[in-house]
CSV table of C-alpha atoms in Angstrom, one decimal:
chain,number,residue,atom,x,y,z
A,24,UNK,CA,-23.7,-12.3,33.8
A,25,UNK,CA,-21.8,-9.5,35.5
A,26,UNK,CA,-23.3,-6.4,36.2
A,27,UNK,CA,-20.5,-4.2,33.7
A,28,UNK,CA,-20.0,-0.3,35.3
A,29,UNK,CA,-18.7,1.4,32.0
A,30,UNK,CA,-19.0,0.5,28.7
A,31,UNK,CA,-17.5,1.1,25.3
A,32,UNK,CA,-19.8,0.5,21.9
A,33,UNK,CA,-18.4,0.5,17.9
A,34,UNK,CA,-20.4,2.7,16.2
A,35,UNK,CA,-20.7,1.5,12.4
A,36,UNK,CA,-23.1,-2.5,12.2
A,37,UNK,CA,-23.7,-1.4,16.1
A,38,UNK,CA,-25.7,1.1,16.3
A,39,UNK,CA,-25.7,2.4,12.4
A,40,UNK,CA,-25.0,1.0,9.6
A,41,UNK,CA,-24.5,3.4,6.6
A,42,UNK,CA,-26.7,5.7,7.1
A,43,UNK,CA,-29.9,4.0,9.3
A,44,UNK,CA,-30.1,3.7,12.9
A,45,UNK,CA,-30.2,0.8,14.2
A,46,UNK,CA,-33.5,0.6,17.2
A,47,UNK,CA,-32.3,-1.5,20.0
A,48,UNK,CA,-29.4,0.6,19.7
A,49,UNK,CA,-31.7,3.3,20.7
A,50,UNK,CA,-33.1,1.6,23.8
A,51,UNK,CA,-29.9,-0.4,24.9
A,52,UNK,CA,-28.0,3.0,24.6
A,53,UNK,CA,-30.7,4.9,26.4
A,54,UNK,CA,-31.7,3.0,29.5
A,55,UNK,CA,-27.4,3.2,29.6
A,56,UNK,CA,-27.8,6.9,29.9
A,57,UNK,CA,-31.4,6.2,32.7
A,58,UNK,CA,-28.7,3.6,35.1
A,59,UNK,CA,-26.2,5.9,34.1
A,60,UNK,CA,-23.4,4.4,33.2
A,61,UNK,CA,-20.6,5.9,31.5
A,62,UNK,CA,-20.4,4.8,28.1
A,63,UNK,CA,-17.6,5.9,24.8
A,64,UNK,CA,-18.7,5.5,21.6
A,65,UNK,CA,-15.6,3.8,20.3
A,66,UNK,CA,-14.9,4.1,16.7
A,67,UNK,CA,-11.6,3.8,14.0
A,68,UNK,CA,-12.6,6.6,11.9
A,69,UNK,CA,-10.3,9.4,12.2
A,70,UNK,CA,-11.5,12.2,9.8
A,71,UNK,CA,-14.4,13.5,11.6
A,72,UNK,CA,-13.8,15.6,14.8
A,73,UNK,CA,-16.1,13.8,17.8
A,74,UNK,CA,-18.1,16.9,17.0
A,75,UNK,CA,-19.5,15.9,14.2
A,76,UNK,CA,-20.2,12.5,14.9
A,77,UNK,CA,-20.7,13.1,18.9
A,78,UNK,CA,-23.6,15.5,16.2
A,79,UNK,CA,-24.2,12.7,13.7
A,80,UNK,CA,-25.9,10.6,16.2
A,81,UNK,CA,-27.7,13.0,17.7
A,82,UNK,CA,-29.9,13.2,14.6
A,83,UNK,CA,-30.2,9.9,14.6
A,84,UNK,CA,-31.7,10.1,17.6
A,85,UNK,CA,-28.9,8.8,20.7
A,86,UNK,CA,-28.0,10.2,23.2
A,87,UNK,CA,-24.9,10.9,22.9
A,88,UNK,CA,-22.8,14.4,23.6
A,89,UNK,CA,-19.3,15.4,22.5
A,90,UNK,CA,-17.5,13.9,25.6
A,91,UNK,CA,-19.1,10.3,24.7
A,92,UNK,CA,-16.9,10.4,21.6
A,93,UNK,CA,-13.8,8.1,21.7
A,94,UNK,CA,-12.4,8.2,18.5
A,95,UNK,CA,-8.9,6.8,16.9
A,96,UNK,CA,-7.4,10.2,16.1
A,97,UNK,CA,-7.9,11.7,20.3
A,98,UNK,CA,-6.3,8.1,21.0
A,99,UNK,CA,-3.6,9.1,19.1
A,100,UNK,CA,-3.0,12.5,19.9
A,101,UNK,CA,-3.1,11.0,23.6
A,102,UNK,CA,-1.2,9.2,23.2
A,103,UNK,CA,1.7,10.5,21.5
A,104,UNK,CA,1.8,13.3,24.4
A,105,UNK,CA,2.6,10.3,26.3
A,106,UNK,CA,5.6,9.6,23.9
A,107,UNK,CA,9.3,10.8,24.5
A,108,UNK,CA,9.9,11.5,21.0
A,109,UNK,CA,9.5,15.1,19.8
A,110,UNK,CA,6.1,16.0,20.3
A,111,UNK,CA,5.9,17.7,16.5
A,112,UNK,CA,4.3,14.9,13.9
A,113,UNK,CA,4.0,15.2,10.1
A,114,UNK,CA,0.0,14.5,9.3
A,115,UNK,CA,-1.4,13.2,6.2
A,116,UNK,CA,-5.6,13.6,7.6
A,117,UNK,CA,-8.6,14.7,7.6
A,118,UNK,CA,-9.7,17.0,10.2
A,119,UNK,CA,-10.1,14.6,12.8
A,120,UNK,CA,-6.6,14.0,13.2
A,121,UNK,CA,-5.4,17.3,12.8
A,122,UNK,CA,-7.5,18.8,15.3
A,123,UNK,CA,-6.8,16.0,18.1
A,124,UNK,CA,-3.0,17.1,17.4
A,125,UNK,CA,-3.4,21.3,18.0
A,126,UNK,CA,-5.0,20.3,20.7
A,127,UNK,CA,-2.6,18.2,22.4
A,128,UNK,CA,0.1,20.3,21.6
A,129,UNK,CA,1.2,18.0,19.2
A,130,UNK,CA,3.6,20.4,17.1
A,131,UNK,CA,3.0,19.8,12.5
A,132,UNK,CA,6.1,19.5,11.4
A,133,UNK,CA,7.8,18.3,7.7
A,134,UNK,CA,11.2,18.2,7.8
A,135,UNK,CA,12.8,16.1,11.1
A,136,UNK,CA,9.3,15.6,13.5
A,137,UNK,CA,9.3,13.0,16.2
A,138,UNK,CA,6.1,11.6,14.4
A,139,UNK,CA,4.7,10.7,11.7
A,140,UNK,CA,1.0,10.6,12.2
A,141,UNK,CA,-1.8,8.7,8.5
A,142,UNK,CA,-5.1,8.5,8.9
A,143,UNK,CA,-7.5,8.5,6.1
A,144,UNK,CA,-7.0,11.4,4.4
A,145,UNK,CA,-9.1,11.2,0.7
A,146,UNK,CA,-6.4,14.3,-0.8
A,147,UNK,CA,-3.6,12.0,-0.7
A,148,UNK,CA,-0.9,12.6,-2.9
A,149,UNK,CA,2.4,12.3,-4.4
A,150,UNK,CA,3.5,14.8,-2.8
A,151,UNK,CA,2.6,14.4,0.7
A,152,UNK,CA,3.6,10.0,0.6
A,153,UNK,CA,6.7,11.1,-0.2
A,154,UNK,CA,7.5,13.7,3.1
A,155,UNK,CA,5.9,10.8,4.6
A,156,UNK,CA,8.3,8.3,3.1
A,157,UNK,CA,11.3,10.8,4.1
A,158,UNK,CA,10.5,11.1,7.3
A,159,UNK,CA,10.4,8.0,8.0
A,160,UNK,CA,13.8,6.9,6.8
A,161,UNK,CA,15.3,9.8,8.4
A,162,UNK,CA,13.9,8.7,12.5
A,163,UNK,CA,10.0,10.1,12.7
A,164,UNK,CA,8.6,7.4,14.6
A,165,UNK,CA,5.5,5.7,12.5
A,166,UNK,CA,2.0,5.5,13.6
A,167,UNK,CA,-1.0,4.4,12.1
A,168,UNK,CA,-4.6,5.3,13.7
A,169,UNK,CA,-6.1,2.5,12.6
A,170,UNK,CA,-5.6,0.0,9.8
A,171,UNK,CA,-8.4,-0.7,8.3
A,172,UNK,CA,-8.1,-1.7,4.5
A,173,UNK,CA,-10.8,-0.6,3.1
A,174,UNK,CA,-14.0,1.8,4.1
A,175,UNK,CA,-17.8,1.8,3.5
A,176,UNK,CA,-19.5,4.3,1.0
A,177,UNK,CA,-22.1,4.1,-1.3
A,178,UNK,CA,-20.4,3.5,-4.6
A,179,UNK,CA,-18.9,0.2,-2.0
A,180,UNK,CA,-15.9,-0.5,-0.7
A,181,UNK,CA,-12.9,1.4,-1.7
A,182,UNK,CA,-9.8,1.9,0.0
A,183,UNK,CA,-9.9,2.6,3.4
A,184,UNK,CA,-6.3,4.3,5.5
A,185,UNK,CA,-4.8,1.0,5.7
A,186,UNK,CA,-4.2,0.7,2.7
A,187,UNK,CA,-2.3,3.3,2.4
A,188,UNK,CA,0.5,3.5,5.2
A,189,UNK,CA,1.1,0.4,3.7
A,190,UNK,CA,2.9,2.5,1.0
A,191,UNK,CA,4.9,3.4,3.7
A,192,UNK,CA,5.7,0.6,5.5
A,193,UNK,CA,6.4,-1.1,2.2
A,194,UNK,CA,8.4,1.2,0.6
A,195,UNK,CA,11.0,1.8,4.2
A,196,UNK,CA,10.3,-0.8,5.2
A,197,UNK,CA,9.3,0.4,8.9
A,198,UNK,CA,5.7,-1.4,10.5
A,199,UNK,CA,3.7,1.7,11.6
A,200,UNK,CA,2.5,1.7,15.8
A,201,UNK,CA,-0.9,1.5,15.3
A,202,UNK,CA,-3.9,3.0,17.5
A,203,UNK,CA,-6.9,1.7,16.4
A,204,UNK,CA,-9.1,-1.7,17.0
A,205,UNK,CA,-8.3,-4.5,17.3
A,206,UNK,CA,-4.7,-3.2,18.4
A,207,UNK,CA,-5.7,-2.5,22.1
A,208,UNK,CA,-3.8,1.6,21.8
A,209,UNK,CA,-7.0,2.7,22.1
A,210,UNK,CA,-9.1,0.4,24.7
A,211,UNK,CA,-6.6,1.8,27.1
A,212,UNK,CA,-7.3,5.1,26.3
A,213,UNK,CA,-10.6,4.6,26.1
A,214,UNK,CA,-10.2,2.9,29.3
A,215,UNK,CA,-8.1,5.7,30.8
A,216,UNK,CA,-11.0,7.9,29.5
A,217,UNK,CA,-13.9,7.0,30.7
A,218,UNK,CA,-12.2,6.5,34.2
A,219,UNK,CA,-13.0,2.8,34.6
A,220,UNK,CA,-10.7,-0.5,35.5
A,221,UNK,CA,-10.3,-3.3,32.9
A,222,UNK,CA,-12.8,-6.1,34.8
A,223,UNK,CA,-15.2,-3.4,35.3
A,224,UNK,CA,-15.7,-2.9,31.4
A,225,UNK,CA,-17.7,-4.5,28.4
A,226,UNK,CA,-16.2,-3.5,24.6
A,227,UNK,CA,-19.7,-3.9,22.7
A,228,UNK,CA,-19.2,-4.3,18.7
A,229,UNK,CA,-20.3,-6.5,15.7
A,230,UNK,CA,-16.9,-7.6,13.7
A,231,UNK,CA,-14.8,-10.0,15.4
A,232,UNK,CA,-11.7,-9.3,14.1
A,233,UNK,CA,-11.3,-5.1,14.7
A,234,UNK,CA,-13.3,-4.4,17.6
A,235,UNK,CA,-13.9,-8.0,19.5
A,236,UNK,CA,-10.2,-8.5,18.8
A,237,UNK,CA,-9.7,-5.4,20.7
A,238,UNK,CA,-11.4,-5.7,24.4
A,239,UNK,CA,-9.1,-9.6,23.8
A,240,UNK,CA,-6.2,-7.3,23.3
A,241,UNK,CA,-6.8,-5.1,26.2
A,242,UNK,CA,-7.8,-7.2,28.6
A,243,UNK,CA,-10.6,-6.1,28.6
A,244,UNK,CA,-15.1,-8.5,28.6
A,245,UNK,CA,-16.5,-8.0,24.6
A,246,UNK,CA,-19.6,-8.3,24.1
A,247,UNK,CA,-20.0,-9.4,20.1
A,248,UNK,CA,-23.3,-8.2,18.8
A,249,UNK,CA,-24.4,-9.6,15.1
A,250,UNK,CA,-26.3,-6.6,14.0
A,251,UNK,CA,-22.8,-5.8,11.6
A,252,UNK,CA,-19.6,-7.1,10.2
A,253,UNK,CA,-19.6,-11.1,11.4
A,254,UNK,CA,-22.1,-13.7,11.2
A,255,UNK,CA,-22.4,-16.5,14.1
A,256,UNK,CA,-20.6,-19.1,11.1
A,257,UNK,CA,-18.4,-16.9,11.2
A,258,UNK,CA,-17.3,-16.0,15.1
A,259,UNK,CA,-17.5,-20.6,15.1
A,260,UNK,CA,-14.3,-20.0,12.8
A,261,UNK,CA,-12.9,-17.7,15.7
A,262,UNK,CA,-10.6,-20.0,17.5
A,263,UNK,CA,-11.3,-17.3,20.9
A,264,UNK,CA,-14.0,-16.2,21.4
A,265,UNK,CA,-16.2,-13.2,22.4
A,266,UNK,CA,-17.2,-13.3,26.4
A,267,UNK,CA,-21.3,-12.9,25.3
A,268,UNK,CA,-23.0,-12.7,21.8
A,269,UNK,CA,-26.2,-11.7,20.7
A,270,UNK,CA,-28.8,-11.3,18.1
A,271,UNK,CA,-29.8,-7.8,18.7
A,272,UNK,CA,-28.8,-5.3,21.3
A,273,UNK,CA,-32.9,-6.1,22.1
A,274,UNK,CA,-31.2,-9.1,24.2
A,275,UNK,CA,-28.5,-7.7,26.3
A,276,UNK,CA,-29.7,-7.0,30.0
A,277,UNK,CA,-28.2,-4.4,32.0
B,9,UNK,CA,31.8,-19.4,-22.1
B,10,UNK,CA,29.4,-19.6,-24.4
B,11,UNK,CA,29.0,-16.8,-27.6
B,12,UNK,CA,25.6,-14.8,-27.4
B,13,UNK,CA,23.6,-13.9,-29.3
B,14,UNK,CA,22.4,-11.5,-27.9
B,15,UNK,CA,22.3,-9.6,-24.7
B,16,UNK,CA,18.8,-7.9,-22.4
B,17,UNK,CA,20.9,-5.3,-20.5
B,18,UNK,CA,20.0,-3.5,-17.4
B,19,UNK,CA,20.1,0.3,-17.2
B,20,UNK,CA,19.5,1.6,-13.8
B,21,UNK,CA,22.8,0.8,-12.2
B,22,UNK,CA,23.9,-1.0,-14.9
B,23,UNK,CA,24.5,1.5,-17.1
B,24,UNK,CA,24.8,4.7,-16.0
B,25,UNK,CA,23.6,5.7,-11.7
B,26,UNK,CA,21.1,8.2,-11.8
B,27,UNK,CA,22.2,11.3,-14.1
B,28,UNK,CA,25.6,9.8,-14.3
B,29,UNK,CA,27.5,7.4,-17.2
B,30,UNK,CA,28.9,4.1,-16.6
B,31,UNK,CA,32.2,3.9,-18.6
B,32,UNK,CA,32.6,0.5,-18.6
B,33,UNK,CA,28.6,0.0,-20.0
B,34,UNK,CA,29.7,2.6,-23.0
B,35,UNK,CA,32.6,0.9,-24.1
B,36,UNK,CA,30.6,-2.5,-23.8
B,37,UNK,CA,27.2,-1.3,-25.4
B,38,UNK,CA,29.4,0.0,-28.7
B,39,UNK,CA,30.8,-3.5,-28.5
B,40,UNK,CA,27.8,-5.1,-29.0
B,41,UNK,CA,26.9,-1.8,-31.9
B,42,UNK,CA,30.5,-2.5,-33.5
B,43,UNK,CA,29.7,-6.9,-33.3
B,44,UNK,CA,26.2,-5.9,-34.9
B,45,UNK,CA,25.0,-8.6,-32.2
B,46,UNK,CA,21.6,-7.9,-30.9
B,47,UNK,CA,20.7,-5.8,-27.4
B,48,UNK,CA,17.6,-4.8,-26.0
B,49,UNK,CA,17.7,-2.6,-23.0
B,50,UNK,CA,14.7,-4.2,-20.4
B,51,UNK,CA,13.5,-1.5,-17.4
B,52,UNK,CA,11.1,-1.2,-15.2
B,53,UNK,CA,10.5,2.1,-15.8
B,54,UNK,CA,7.1,2.9,-16.7
B,55,UNK,CA,6.5,6.3,-16.5
B,56,UNK,CA,9.1,7.0,-19.5
B,57,UNK,CA,8.9,6.6,-23.1
B,58,UNK,CA,10.5,4.7,-25.1
B,59,UNK,CA,11.7,8.0,-27.4
B,60,UNK,CA,12.7,9.2,-24.1
B,61,UNK,CA,14.8,6.8,-22.9
B,62,UNK,CA,16.4,6.6,-25.8
B,63,UNK,CA,17.8,9.9,-26.0
B,64,UNK,CA,18.7,9.6,-22.3
B,65,UNK,CA,21.1,7.0,-22.9
B,66,UNK,CA,22.4,9.0,-26.4
B,67,UNK,CA,22.7,11.8,-23.9
B,68,UNK,CA,25.5,10.0,-22.4
B,69,UNK,CA,26.7,8.5,-25.7
B,70,UNK,CA,25.2,5.3,-25.5
B,71,UNK,CA,24.7,4.4,-29.3
B,72,UNK,CA,21.2,3.2,-28.3
B,73,UNK,CA,17.4,4.6,-31.0
B,74,UNK,CA,14.3,4.4,-30.0
B,75,UNK,CA,14.1,0.1,-30.9
B,76,UNK,CA,16.7,-0.9,-29.0
B,77,UNK,CA,14.1,-0.2,-25.1
B,78,UNK,CA,12.1,-2.0,-23.9
B,79,UNK,CA,10.3,-0.9,-21.1
B,80,UNK,CA,8.1,-2.3,-18.7
B,81,UNK,CA,5.1,-0.2,-20.2
B,82,UNK,CA,6.3,-2.0,-23.1
B,83,UNK,CA,5.1,-5.3,-22.1
B,84,UNK,CA,2.3,-4.9,-20.6
B,85,UNK,CA,0.9,-3.4,-23.8
B,86,UNK,CA,1.3,-6.6,-25.7
B,87,UNK,CA,0.6,-8.4,-22.8
B,88,UNK,CA,-2.7,-7.3,-23.0
B,89,UNK,CA,-3.3,-8.1,-26.2
B,90,UNK,CA,-2.7,-11.5,-25.9
B,91,UNK,CA,-5.0,-12.4,-23.6
B,92,UNK,CA,-8.9,-12.4,-24.0
B,93,UNK,CA,-9.8,-10.2,-21.8
B,94,UNK,CA,-11.6,-6.8,-23.1
B,95,UNK,CA,-9.3,-5.2,-24.9
B,96,UNK,CA,-9.8,-2.5,-22.5
B,97,UNK,CA,-8.2,-0.4,-19.4
B,98,UNK,CA,-8.1,2.2,-17.0
B,99,UNK,CA,-5.6,3.4,-16.5
B,100,UNK,CA,-3.0,4.4,-13.4
B,101,UNK,CA,0.4,5.5,-14.4
B,102,UNK,CA,1.7,8.5,-16.5
B,103,UNK,CA,3.3,8.8,-20.2
B,104,UNK,CA,5.4,5.5,-21.3
B,105,UNK,CA,2.8,3.4,-20.5
B,106,UNK,CA,-1.2,5.6,-20.8
B,107,UNK,CA,1.0,5.6,-24.4
B,108,UNK,CA,1.4,2.6,-24.7
B,109,UNK,CA,-1.7,1.2,-23.8
B,110,UNK,CA,-3.3,3.8,-26.3
B,111,UNK,CA,-1.0,2.5,-29.3
B,112,UNK,CA,-1.4,-1.1,-28.2
B,113,UNK,CA,-5.3,-0.5,-29.5
B,114,UNK,CA,-6.6,-0.8,-26.2
B,115,UNK,CA,-8.9,1.3,-25.7
B,116,UNK,CA,-9.6,3.7,-22.1
B,117,UNK,CA,-12.7,2.7,-20.4
B,118,UNK,CA,-13.4,4.2,-16.2
B,119,UNK,CA,-16.6,2.0,-15.7
B,120,UNK,CA,-16.2,-1.4,-17.1
B,121,UNK,CA,-12.9,-1.8,-18.5
B,122,UNK,CA,-11.1,-5.8,-19.1
B,123,UNK,CA,-7.9,-4.8,-16.7
B,124,UNK,CA,-7.2,-2.1,-14.5
B,125,UNK,CA,-3.4,-1.4,-15.1
B,126,UNK,CA,-1.1,0.6,-12.5
B,127,UNK,CA,2.1,1.9,-12.8
B,128,UNK,CA,4.1,4.3,-10.5
B,129,UNK,CA,1.5,7.5,-11.1
B,130,UNK,CA,3.0,11.3,-9.5
B,131,UNK,CA,0.0,12.3,-9.7
B,132,UNK,CA,-1.3,10.0,-8.0
B,133,UNK,CA,-5.5,10.8,-6.7
B,134,UNK,CA,-7.7,8.8,-3.1
B,135,UNK,CA,-10.4,9.3,-6.8
B,136,UNK,CA,-7.9,7.4,-9.8
B,137,UNK,CA,-7.1,4.8,-6.7
B,138,UNK,CA,-11.3,3.7,-5.5
B,139,UNK,CA,-11.8,3.8,-8.8
B,140,UNK,CA,-8.8,1.6,-9.6
B,141,UNK,CA,-10.9,-1.1,-5.9
B,142,UNK,CA,-14.1,-0.6,-7.1
B,143,UNK,CA,-13.4,-1.4,-11.2
B,144,UNK,CA,-10.8,-5.0,-8.8
B,145,UNK,CA,-13.5,-5.3,-7.5
B,146,UNK,CA,-16.1,-5.5,-10.7
B,147,UNK,CA,-13.7,-8.3,-11.5
B,148,UNK,CA,-11.3,-6.2,-13.9
B,149,UNK,CA,-8.1,-7.7,-14.4
B,150,UNK,CA,-5.6,-6.6,-12.1
B,151,UNK,CA,-2.2,-5.6,-13.7
B,152,UNK,CA,0.9,-4.1,-12.6
B,153,UNK,CA,3.9,-3.1,-14.9
B,154,UNK,CA,6.9,-3.5,-11.7
B,155,UNK,CA,6.1,-4.2,-8.7
B,156,UNK,CA,9.5,-2.1,-7.1
B,157,UNK,CA,8.3,-0.6,-3.9
B,158,UNK,CA,11.1,2.7,-3.7
B,159,UNK,CA,11.9,4.9,-6.5
B,160,UNK,CA,15.6,6.4,-6.1
B,161,UNK,CA,16.1,10.3,-6.3
B,162,UNK,CA,18.0,12.9,-5.9
B,163,UNK,CA,15.4,13.7,-2.3
B,164,UNK,CA,16.1,9.7,-1.4
B,165,UNK,CA,14.3,6.7,-1.6
B,166,UNK,CA,10.1,7.7,-2.5
B,167,UNK,CA,7.7,5.2,-2.6
B,168,UNK,CA,7.9,2.6,-5.6
B,169,UNK,CA,4.9,1.7,-8.0
B,170,UNK,CA,4.9,-1.8,-6.0
B,171,UNK,CA,4.4,0.1,-2.6
B,172,UNK,CA,0.2,1.7,-4.3
B,173,UNK,CA,-0.6,-1.1,-6.5
B,174,UNK,CA,-0.6,-2.3,-2.2
B,175,UNK,CA,-3.4,-0.3,-1.7
B,176,UNK,CA,-5.8,-1.8,-3.7
B,177,UNK,CA,-4.2,-5.6,-3.7
B,178,UNK,CA,-4.7,-5.4,0.0
B,179,UNK,CA,-8.1,-3.0,0.1
B,180,UNK,CA,-9.6,-5.9,-2.8
B,181,UNK,CA,-8.0,-9.1,-1.6
B,182,UNK,CA,-6.6,-9.8,-4.7
B,183,UNK,CA,-2.9,-9.8,-6.3
B,184,UNK,CA,-2.7,-8.2,-9.1
B,185,UNK,CA,-0.4,-9.9,-12.8
B,186,UNK,CA,2.9,-8.5,-12.4
B,187,UNK,CA,4.5,-7.9,-16.1
B,188,UNK,CA,8.3,-6.6,-15.1
B,189,UNK,CA,11.2,-7.6,-13.3
B,190,UNK,CA,12.4,-10.3,-11.7
B,191,UNK,CA,8.8,-11.8,-12.9
B,192,UNK,CA,9.1,-13.8,-16.0
B,193,UNK,CA,6.8,-11.9,-18.5
B,194,UNK,CA,8.4,-9.4,-18.9
B,195,UNK,CA,11.9,-11.7,-19.9
B,196,UNK,CA,9.0,-13.4,-22.0
B,197,UNK,CA,8.3,-10.4,-24.1
B,198,UNK,CA,11.7,-9.1,-24.2
B,199,UNK,CA,12.2,-12.4,-26.0
B,200,UNK,CA,10.3,-11.9,-28.7
B,201,UNK,CA,10.8,-8.5,-28.8
B,202,UNK,CA,15.4,-9.3,-29.5
B,203,UNK,CA,13.8,-12.5,-31.5
B,204,UNK,CA,15.8,-15.2,-30.2
B,205,UNK,CA,15.2,-17.9,-27.7
B,206,UNK,CA,16.0,-18.1,-24.0
B,207,UNK,CA,19.3,-20.2,-24.7
B,208,UNK,CA,21.2,-17.7,-27.0
B,209,UNK,CA,20.2,-14.5,-25.1
B,210,UNK,CA,21.6,-13.0,-22.1
B,211,UNK,CA,20.0,-11.2,-19.1
B,212,UNK,CA,22.7,-8.3,-18.1
B,213,UNK,CA,21.7,-6.5,-14.2
B,214,UNK,CA,23.4,-5.3,-11.3
B,215,UNK,CA,20.4,-6.0,-8.7
B,216,UNK,CA,19.4,-10.0,-8.6
B,217,UNK,CA,16.4,-9.3,-6.7
B,218,UNK,CA,14.8,-7.8,-10.3
B,219,UNK,CA,17.5,-8.2,-13.4
B,220,UNK,CA,19.4,-12.2,-12.1
B,221,UNK,CA,15.8,-13.5,-11.1
B,222,UNK,CA,14.5,-12.0,-13.8
B,223,UNK,CA,16.5,-13.5,-16.2
B,224,UNK,CA,16.5,-16.7,-13.8
B,225,UNK,CA,12.4,-16.9,-13.8
B,226,UNK,CA,12.9,-16.7,-17.7
B,227,UNK,CA,15.1,-19.5,-18.0
B,228,UNK,CA,18.3,-17.1,-19.8
B,229,UNK,CA,21.9,-17.1,-18.5
B,230,UNK,CA,22.5,-13.8,-16.5
B,231,UNK,CA,25.3,-11.3,-15.8
B,232,UNK,CA,25.7,-9.9,-12.6
B,233,UNK,CA,27.4,-7.0,-12.5
B,234,UNK,CA,28.6,-4.8,-9.2
B,235,UNK,CA,28.8,-1.7,-10.2
B,236,UNK,CA,24.9,-0.7,-9.0
B,237,UNK,CA,22.4,-2.7,-5.6
B,238,UNK,CA,24.5,-5.4,-5.3
B,239,UNK,CA,27.3,-6.0,-3.5
B,240,UNK,CA,29.9,-9.5,-3.4
B,241,UNK,CA,28.4,-10.4,0.5
B,242,UNK,CA,24.6,-9.7,-0.1
B,243,UNK,CA,25.4,-12.4,-3.6
B,244,UNK,CA,27.3,-14.6,-1.5
B,245,UNK,CA,23.8,-15.2,0.6
B,246,UNK,CA,21.8,-16.1,-3.1
B,247,UNK,CA,21.0,-19.6,-3.0
B,248,UNK,CA,20.5,-19.2,-6.6
B,249,UNK,CA,23.5,-17.9,-8.4
B,250,UNK,CA,23.7,-15.8,-11.8
B,251,UNK,CA,25.4,-18.0,-14.8
B,252,UNK,CA,28.2,-15.6,-14.7
B,253,UNK,CA,29.7,-12.3,-12.4
B,254,UNK,CA,32.0,-9.7,-13.1
B,255,UNK,CA,32.8,-5.8,-10.7
B,256,UNK,CA,32.3,-4.8,-13.9
B,257,UNK,CA,31.2,-5.1,-18.0
B,258,UNK,CA,35.5,-4.0,-18.3
B,259,UNK,CA,35.8,-8.2,-17.4
B,260,UNK,CA,33.2,-9.1,-19.7
B,261,UNK,CA,34.5,-10.5,-22.8
B,262,UNK,CA,32.1,-10.1,-25.6
């Protein structure tokens, strides 16, 4: 087994389930910390800031500082600054994406923005979507933090950002550039952040269609853990298999 | 040329363009009235009541009473009353659909409705879509008044009902029953309303993908008029051609 020099780790289903911690994940992350192995929690969540994600993980007993968190909003902000388009965006989304773009120096603009950026926005209105559609038709580049079609909640599965992104892509005929898992952009941005090469890093996650595919698409090794979405049965059906598979993170020797 | 006993007529692009009347349409509808030929304006618009549509047409000089208007909301209400499901609906939409369902005796219900009905709602919120998604996941039958992905406005093309319907279909994995053109349900309901058989009626419209396909799907003859969306060039590409084609309704001999 390769000794990886760094870990990219999913959150929901891998480290916790909703509000409940997965105990093996605490031991796993604590071992990484003890051995001074760098790790980054890589999440499609665009609504929270890295500070609030780190706080939540600390409260659950996971060793985590703000520098250990990499959200799809941070990846989006970082990606935009590398593009040649006008550095302004019309933004639909919550705190996480608004602050990430602001901190990256992307100006907020409604009429002639270089980008239209969409993250989950639970205060969505028709007018926000109308403005986004007009800007995209007007030539703004369309960016989605992630394309998850549903969002787990205590009430059940609610519509996720991917469902709202389809409002704009269907009505304009323009498909977005997607930053989050399973796309490779968030993986590439995370590698820059953790400052390691593809061969040195392992992507850990419970969801084949987001976490594992992101690793595969990004060209890095993957560790599938069956504590969340994808079952062993479902995994059998997948053509491209993860590099490693465990039932729980307890089985993984760092 | 068959002498048709009744006409189903599209509005936008056929009778008017935005706020501008198409003069040949006034003559055409006036001739129908003089010859006592029944006609019904069949529109995917779900937001307005038949009274307000009739008023708008009267103001433009078109002979039109409320009984001459058939909206996708009226077709939806009529369709629901013919189904075996519990006669209650969680409704997303504006005046037209809300009133049509109320008048048809469909009860408004949020928690365990028989149907989730979606028409365009320019006061859409996340909570409305969340409730719709939960009800559909809970077994409510999913109905869309129409699936037009964009909505013409003075500002340009804005997101239409079909784009919002995709929020629910993507997030739940459940496709809706669609009532409006190009589906055949609205045509079948219109035939019942005008009380004529398929062979006796002509569908008139400017949009191949909605009006003409609705006629084809509903098994009635079609008259394509090039005063709106579909150009003669675009029509050439279509595999199934309309029964009749004219540049303007002036050319049509009743």
